[in-house]
Short mmCIF file of N, CA and C in Angstrom, two decimals:
data_model
loop_
_atom_site.label_atom_id
_atom_site.label_comp_id
_atom_site.label_asym_id
_atom_site.label_seq_id
_atom_site.Cartn_x
_atom_site.Cartn_y
_atom_site.Cartn_z
N UNK A 279 -18.63 71.82 -1.72
CA UNK A 279 -17.35 71.56 -2.52
C UNK A 279 -16.98 70.01 -2.46
N UNK A 280 -17.28 69.43 -3.73
CA UNK A 280 -16.35 68.30 -3.77
C UNK A 280 -15.03 67.92 -3.19
N UNK A 281 -14.66 66.72 -2.36
CA UNK A 281 -13.45 66.24 -1.99
C UNK A 281 -12.67 65.98 -3.04
N UNK A 282 -11.21 66.47 -3.52
CA UNK A 282 -10.48 65.87 -4.67
C UNK A 282 -9.47 64.82 -4.01
N UNK A 283 -9.64 64.21 -2.55
CA UNK A 283 -9.06 63.12 -1.55
C UNK A 283 -9.86 61.79 -2.41
N UNK A 284 -8.69 60.91 -2.68
CA UNK A 284 -9.09 59.48 -3.44
C UNK A 284 -9.17 59.20 -2.08
N UNK A 285 -10.67 58.18 -1.83
CA UNK A 285 -11.29 57.30 -1.26
C UNK A 285 -10.24 56.07 -1.16
N UNK A 286 -9.85 55.63 -0.07
CA UNK A 286 -9.19 54.16 0.00
C UNK A 286 -9.51 53.15 -0.81
N UNK A 287 -10.86 52.99 -0.85
CA UNK A 287 -12.03 52.01 -1.68
C UNK A 287 -12.11 52.24 -3.21
N UNK A 288 -11.66 53.69 -3.69
CA UNK A 288 -11.35 53.89 -5.18
C UNK A 288 -10.17 53.33 -5.83
N UNK A 289 -10.72 52.35 -6.30
CA UNK A 289 -9.48 51.39 -7.12
C UNK A 289 -9.95 50.76 -8.42
N UNK A 290 -9.34 50.70 -9.27
CA UNK A 290 -9.46 49.95 -10.72
C UNK A 290 -10.12 48.45 -10.46
N UNK A 291 -11.51 48.29 -11.08
CA UNK A 291 -11.91 47.07 -10.68
C UNK A 291 -11.40 45.99 -12.03
N UNK A 292 -11.89 44.49 -11.57
CA UNK A 292 -11.19 43.76 -12.61
C UNK A 292 -12.51 42.87 -13.24
N UNK A 293 -13.10 43.44 -14.29
CA UNK A 293 -14.19 43.36 -14.67
C UNK A 293 -14.00 42.04 -15.77
N UNK A 294 -14.30 40.75 -15.19
CA UNK A 294 -14.31 39.53 -16.19
C UNK A 294 -15.10 39.14 -15.61
N UNK A 295 -15.51 37.77 -16.08
CA UNK A 295 -16.63 37.21 -16.01
C UNK A 295 -15.88 35.78 -15.13
N UNK A 296 -17.06 35.06 -14.49
CA UNK A 296 -16.72 33.57 -14.26
C UNK A 296 -15.82 33.01 -14.64
N UNK A 297 -16.00 32.79 -15.93
CA UNK A 297 -15.87 31.99 -16.91
C UNK A 297 -14.13 31.95 -17.29
N UNK A 298 -13.55 33.55 -17.19
CA UNK A 298 -12.12 33.72 -17.59
C UNK A 298 -11.95 33.49 -16.24
N UNK A 299 -12.21 34.12 -14.97
CA UNK A 299 -11.53 33.71 -13.85
C UNK A 299 -11.53 32.41 -13.54
N UNK A 300 -12.39 31.13 -13.70
CA UNK A 300 -12.03 30.10 -13.40
C UNK A 300 -10.91 29.31 -14.71
N UNK A 301 -10.74 29.94 -16.02
CA UNK A 301 -9.78 29.54 -16.74
C UNK A 301 -8.57 29.94 -16.28
N UNK A 302 -8.62 30.92 -15.95
CA UNK A 302 -7.12 31.86 -15.29
C UNK A 302 -6.68 31.40 -14.07
N UNK A 303 -7.45 30.69 -13.49
CA UNK A 303 -7.42 30.83 -11.42
C UNK A 303 -5.75 29.96 -11.33
N UNK A 304 -5.54 29.02 -12.29
CA UNK A 304 -4.26 28.21 -11.82
C UNK A 304 -2.97 29.24 -11.75
N UNK A 305 -3.39 30.01 -13.36
CA UNK A 305 -2.08 30.81 -13.45
C UNK A 305 -1.59 32.13 -12.59
N UNK A 306 -3.57 32.37 -12.56
CA UNK A 306 -3.52 34.19 -11.55
C UNK A 306 -2.70 33.81 -9.99
N UNK A 307 -2.90 32.24 -9.98
CA UNK A 307 -2.82 32.07 -8.90
C UNK A 307 -1.24 31.92 -8.43
N UNK A 308 -0.55 31.64 -9.61
CA UNK A 308 0.97 31.27 -9.64
C UNK A 308 1.70 32.74 -9.78
N UNK A 309 1.18 33.47 -10.76
CA UNK A 309 1.51 34.87 -10.86
C UNK A 309 1.26 35.85 -10.08
N UNK A 310 0.43 35.83 -8.67
CA UNK A 310 0.08 37.09 -7.89
C UNK A 310 -0.01 36.22 -6.68
N UNK A 311 1.05 34.83 -6.34
CA UNK A 311 1.15 34.39 -5.02
C UNK A 311 1.46 35.39 -4.02
N UNK A 312 2.67 35.99 -4.27
CA UNK A 312 3.36 36.94 -2.99
C UNK A 312 2.29 38.00 -2.69
N UNK A 313 1.23 38.80 -3.69
CA UNK A 313 0.59 39.51 -3.32
C UNK A 313 -1.05 38.94 -2.55
N UNK A 314 -1.34 38.11 -2.90
CA UNK A 314 -2.42 37.17 -2.35
C UNK A 314 -2.06 36.33 -0.49
N UNK A 315 -0.82 36.31 -0.61
CA UNK A 315 -0.50 35.68 0.60
C UNK A 315 -0.01 36.48 2.14
N UNK A 316 0.16 37.74 1.10
CA UNK A 316 0.20 39.02 1.79
C UNK A 316 -1.04 39.44 2.64
N UNK A 317 -2.49 39.28 1.90
CA UNK A 317 -3.39 39.80 1.82
C UNK A 317 -4.07 38.67 3.26
N UNK A 318 -4.00 37.83 2.57
CA UNK A 318 -4.34 37.03 3.61
C UNK A 318 -3.97 36.59 5.15
N UNK A 319 -2.55 36.54 4.91
CA UNK A 319 -1.95 37.12 6.52
C UNK A 319 -1.96 38.32 6.80
N UNK A 320 -2.17 38.97 6.18
CA UNK A 320 -3.06 40.50 7.04
C UNK A 320 -4.17 39.98 7.43
N UNK A 321 -5.41 39.70 6.97
CA UNK A 321 -6.61 39.26 6.74
C UNK A 321 -6.67 38.49 8.50
N UNK A 322 -6.02 37.45 8.28
CA UNK A 322 -6.09 36.68 9.47
C UNK A 322 -4.94 37.03 11.00
N UNK A 323 -4.28 38.19 10.54
CA UNK A 323 -3.27 38.42 11.73
C UNK A 323 -4.54 39.99 12.45
N UNK A 324 -4.60 40.74 11.26
CA UNK A 324 -5.15 41.71 12.13
C UNK A 324 -6.73 41.94 12.56
N UNK A 325 -7.49 40.46 11.32
CA UNK A 325 -8.88 40.43 12.06
C UNK A 325 -9.82 41.71 11.96
N UNK A 326 -9.62 42.35 10.80
CA UNK A 326 -10.49 43.47 10.19
C UNK A 326 -9.88 44.25 9.31
N UNK A 327 -11.00 43.78 8.17
CA UNK A 327 -10.18 43.98 6.46
C UNK A 327 -9.90 45.20 6.26
N UNK A 328 -10.67 45.92 7.12
CA UNK A 328 -9.87 47.64 6.56
C UNK A 328 -8.77 47.87 7.26
N UNK A 329 -7.96 46.94 7.73
CA UNK A 329 -6.65 47.02 8.22
C UNK A 329 -5.65 46.78 7.17
N UNK A 330 -6.35 46.04 6.32
CA UNK A 330 -5.99 45.12 4.94
C UNK A 330 -6.01 45.95 3.64
N UNK A 331 -6.43 47.24 3.78
CA UNK A 331 -7.16 48.14 2.04
C UNK A 331 -5.66 47.97 1.27
N UNK A 332 -4.40 48.33 2.06
CA UNK A 332 -3.23 48.15 0.91
C UNK A 332 -3.07 47.26 0.40
N UNK A 333 -3.06 46.12 1.25
CA UNK A 333 -2.69 44.68 0.71
C UNK A 333 -3.63 44.47 -0.51
N UNK A 334 -4.74 44.79 0.07
CA UNK A 334 -6.15 44.46 -1.25
C UNK A 334 -5.68 44.84 -2.37
N UNK A 335 -5.57 46.46 -2.35
CA UNK A 335 -5.15 47.51 -3.60
C UNK A 335 -4.09 46.70 -4.43
N UNK A 336 -3.17 45.88 -3.68
CA UNK A 336 -1.77 45.37 -4.35
C UNK A 336 -2.31 44.04 -4.77
N UNK A 337 -3.35 43.22 -4.71
CA UNK A 337 -4.09 41.96 -4.79
C UNK A 337 -4.56 42.68 -6.29
N UNK A 338 -5.23 43.52 -6.13
CA UNK A 338 -5.94 43.98 -7.53
C UNK A 338 -5.07 44.39 -8.62
N UNK A 339 -4.20 45.37 -8.56
CA UNK A 339 -3.18 45.44 -8.93
C UNK A 339 -2.40 44.59 -9.92
N UNK A 340 -2.35 43.24 -8.89
CA UNK A 340 -1.54 42.29 -9.62
C UNK A 340 -2.63 41.61 -10.68
N UNK A 341 -3.88 41.87 -10.68
CA UNK A 341 -4.68 40.80 -11.25
C UNK A 341 -4.99 41.55 -12.44
N UNK A 342 -4.84 42.95 -12.31
CA UNK A 342 -5.25 43.98 -13.66
C UNK A 342 -4.05 43.59 -14.38
N UNK A 343 -2.97 43.69 -13.81
CA UNK A 343 -1.43 43.44 -14.57
C UNK A 343 -1.60 42.29 -15.71
N UNK A 344 -1.81 40.97 -14.40
CA UNK A 344 -2.04 39.91 -15.21
C UNK A 344 -2.69 39.58 -16.02
N UNK A 345 -4.00 39.53 -16.08
CA UNK A 345 -5.35 40.12 -17.06
C UNK A 345 -4.85 40.38 -18.44
N UNK A 346 -3.44 41.70 -18.21
CA UNK A 346 -3.36 42.51 -19.59
C UNK A 346 -2.37 42.00 -19.93
N UNK A 347 -1.82 41.34 -19.37
CA UNK A 347 -0.45 40.36 -19.79
C UNK A 347 -0.84 39.33 -20.42
N UNK A 348 -1.87 38.70 -19.85
CA UNK A 348 -2.67 37.47 -20.77
C UNK A 348 -3.17 37.90 -22.00
N UNK A 349 -3.95 38.94 -21.83
CA UNK A 349 -4.64 39.78 -23.21
C UNK A 349 -3.54 39.62 -24.23
N UNK A 350 -2.34 40.49 -23.84
CA UNK A 350 -1.46 40.95 -24.62
C UNK A 350 -0.85 39.77 -25.61
N UNK A 351 -0.32 38.53 -24.66
CA UNK A 351 0.21 37.84 -25.08
C UNK A 351 -0.14 36.49 -25.65
N UNK A 352 -1.68 36.04 -25.07
CA UNK A 352 -2.08 34.90 -25.44
C UNK A 352 -3.62 34.90 -25.19
N UNK A 353 -3.98 36.34 -26.14
CA UNK A 353 -5.55 36.53 -26.32
C UNK A 353 -6.08 35.05 -26.79
N UNK A 354 -5.74 35.12 -27.81
CA UNK A 354 -6.55 34.03 -28.68
C UNK A 354 -6.58 32.45 -28.20
N UNK A 355 -5.45 31.80 -27.51
CA UNK A 355 -5.61 30.61 -26.52
C UNK A 355 -6.58 30.81 -25.51
N UNK A 356 -6.26 31.68 -24.78
CA UNK A 356 -7.01 31.72 -23.57
C UNK A 356 -8.27 32.03 -23.91
N UNK A 357 -8.77 32.86 -24.74
CA UNK A 357 -10.00 32.84 -25.17
C UNK A 357 -10.91 31.54 -25.38
N UNK A 358 -10.40 30.64 -26.20
CA UNK A 358 -10.56 29.36 -27.06
C UNK A 358 -10.70 28.59 -25.68
N UNK A 359 -9.98 28.81 -25.03
CA UNK A 359 -10.15 28.08 -23.55
C UNK A 359 -11.42 28.35 -22.64
N UNK A 360 -11.54 29.62 -22.05
CA UNK A 360 -12.28 30.19 -21.41
C UNK A 360 -13.89 30.27 -21.96
N UNK A 361 -13.64 30.09 -23.53
CA UNK A 361 -15.05 30.54 -24.12
C UNK A 361 -16.00 28.72 -24.08
N UNK A 362 -14.37 27.58 -24.05
CA UNK A 362 -15.21 26.45 -24.47
C UNK A 362 -15.49 26.09 -22.84
N UNK A 363 -14.82 27.06 -22.04
CA UNK A 363 -15.46 26.21 -20.74
C UNK A 363 -16.83 26.94 -20.32
N UNK A 364 -17.27 27.92 -20.93
CA UNK A 364 -18.00 28.98 -20.26
C UNK A 364 -19.22 28.22 -21.70
N UNK A 365 -19.22 27.28 -22.68
CA UNK A 365 -20.32 26.64 -23.19
C UNK A 365 -20.54 25.48 -23.08
N UNK A 366 -19.39 24.97 -22.69
CA UNK A 366 -19.54 23.18 -21.73
C UNK A 366 -19.91 23.54 -20.19
N UNK A 367 -20.49 24.40 -19.81
CA UNK A 367 -20.59 24.68 -18.28
C UNK A 367 -19.81 23.55 -17.18
N UNK A 368 -18.53 24.51 -17.46
CA UNK A 368 -16.93 24.73 -16.41
C UNK A 368 -16.75 23.29 -16.77
N UNK A 369 -16.84 22.38 -17.97
CA UNK A 369 -16.64 20.82 -18.28
C UNK A 369 -15.46 20.77 -18.50
N UNK A 370 -14.29 20.72 -17.75
CA UNK A 370 -12.79 20.72 -18.23
C UNK A 370 -13.09 19.37 -19.34
N UNK A 371 -13.22 18.60 -18.91
CA UNK A 371 -13.21 17.27 -20.13
C UNK A 371 -13.07 17.60 -21.34
N UNK A 372 -14.24 18.53 -21.88
CA UNK A 372 -14.50 18.74 -23.04
C UNK A 372 -13.46 20.04 -23.45
N UNK A 373 -12.65 20.20 -22.92
CA UNK A 373 -12.33 21.56 -22.89
C UNK A 373 -10.35 21.23 -23.55
N UNK A 374 -9.77 20.07 -22.81
CA UNK A 374 -8.42 19.54 -22.84
C UNK A 374 -7.48 20.10 -23.59
N UNK A 375 -8.21 20.22 -25.06
CA UNK A 375 -7.35 20.75 -26.06
C UNK A 375 -6.94 21.97 -25.88
N UNK A 376 -8.13 22.75 -25.63
CA UNK A 376 -8.25 24.72 -25.42
C UNK A 376 -7.03 24.52 -24.28
N UNK A 377 -7.33 23.82 -23.79
CA UNK A 377 -6.21 24.20 -22.28
C UNK A 377 -5.22 23.81 -22.57
N UNK A 378 -4.28 23.07 -23.13
CA UNK A 378 -3.33 22.50 -23.39
C UNK A 378 -2.71 23.62 -24.46
N UNK A 379 -3.45 24.12 -25.33
CA UNK A 379 -2.87 25.16 -25.73
C UNK A 379 -2.51 26.50 -25.30
N UNK A 380 -3.51 26.89 -24.06
CA UNK A 380 -3.50 28.21 -23.49
C UNK A 380 -2.32 27.93 -22.32
N UNK A 381 -2.00 26.78 -21.94
CA UNK A 381 -1.43 26.20 -20.94
C UNK A 381 0.43 26.63 -21.33
N UNK A 382 0.30 26.18 -22.61
CA UNK A 382 1.62 26.29 -23.78
C UNK A 382 2.11 27.73 -23.70
N UNK A 383 1.16 28.76 -24.44
CA UNK A 383 1.65 29.68 -24.64
C UNK A 383 1.82 30.33 -23.44
N UNK A 384 1.01 30.03 -22.08
CA UNK A 384 1.17 30.77 -21.14
C UNK A 384 2.50 30.57 -20.14
N UNK A 385 3.39 29.22 -20.50
CA UNK A 385 4.40 28.69 -20.14
C UNK A 385 5.79 29.48 -21.03
N UNK A 386 5.29 29.85 -22.53
CA UNK A 386 6.08 29.98 -23.04
C UNK A 386 6.35 31.71 -23.09
N UNK A 387 5.14 32.01 -22.97
CA UNK A 387 4.76 33.62 -23.40
C UNK A 387 5.26 34.79 -22.06
N UNK A 388 4.52 34.30 -21.03
CA UNK A 388 4.32 34.51 -19.71
C UNK A 388 5.35 33.78 -18.41
N UNK A 389 5.75 33.09 -19.09
CA UNK A 389 6.73 32.05 -17.80
C UNK A 389 6.06 31.72 -16.65
N UNK A 390 4.78 31.30 -16.60
CA UNK A 390 4.03 30.79 -15.72
C UNK A 390 3.61 29.16 -16.19
N UNK A 391 3.62 28.33 -15.74
CA UNK A 391 3.56 27.21 -15.33
C UNK A 391 2.33 26.75 -14.82
N UNK A 392 1.31 26.22 -15.36
CA UNK A 392 0.06 25.54 -14.37
C UNK A 392 0.87 24.36 -13.41
N UNK A 393 0.63 24.64 -12.38
CA UNK A 393 0.91 23.79 -10.97
C UNK A 393 -0.17 22.48 -11.17
N UNK A 394 0.91 21.66 -11.09
CA UNK A 394 0.27 20.27 -10.72
C UNK A 394 -0.48 20.26 -9.93
N UNK A 395 -1.98 19.64 -10.11
CA UNK A 395 -2.75 19.52 -8.99
C UNK A 395 -2.55 18.18 -8.51
N UNK A 396 -2.51 17.94 -7.15
CA UNK A 396 -2.25 16.76 -6.39
C UNK A 396 -3.77 16.20 -5.32
#
């Protein structure tokens, strides 16, 4: 008889490419900072990733929520940006126009501003 109990490792996965992750990295970092920081703090303090499964689940849930919101509100701008990065071997200089458009949409419709890189 199969168990109906859910494994602590069964979570919805984020199914995106590296170009999508690179393009969204700064905005995702802003949107999910609290969850990511809590996970990293747990990992550092507990020194056992198994002790941080709940924090890891929250990171994944936040990422999924972020990307769904991105798709719903800035899909065209974001797709133009990550596609440009993908086709230009992640050469940011080639994609500044698309990046500017995406950043403006993320700020206006998601309330997330790209942090200034120092």
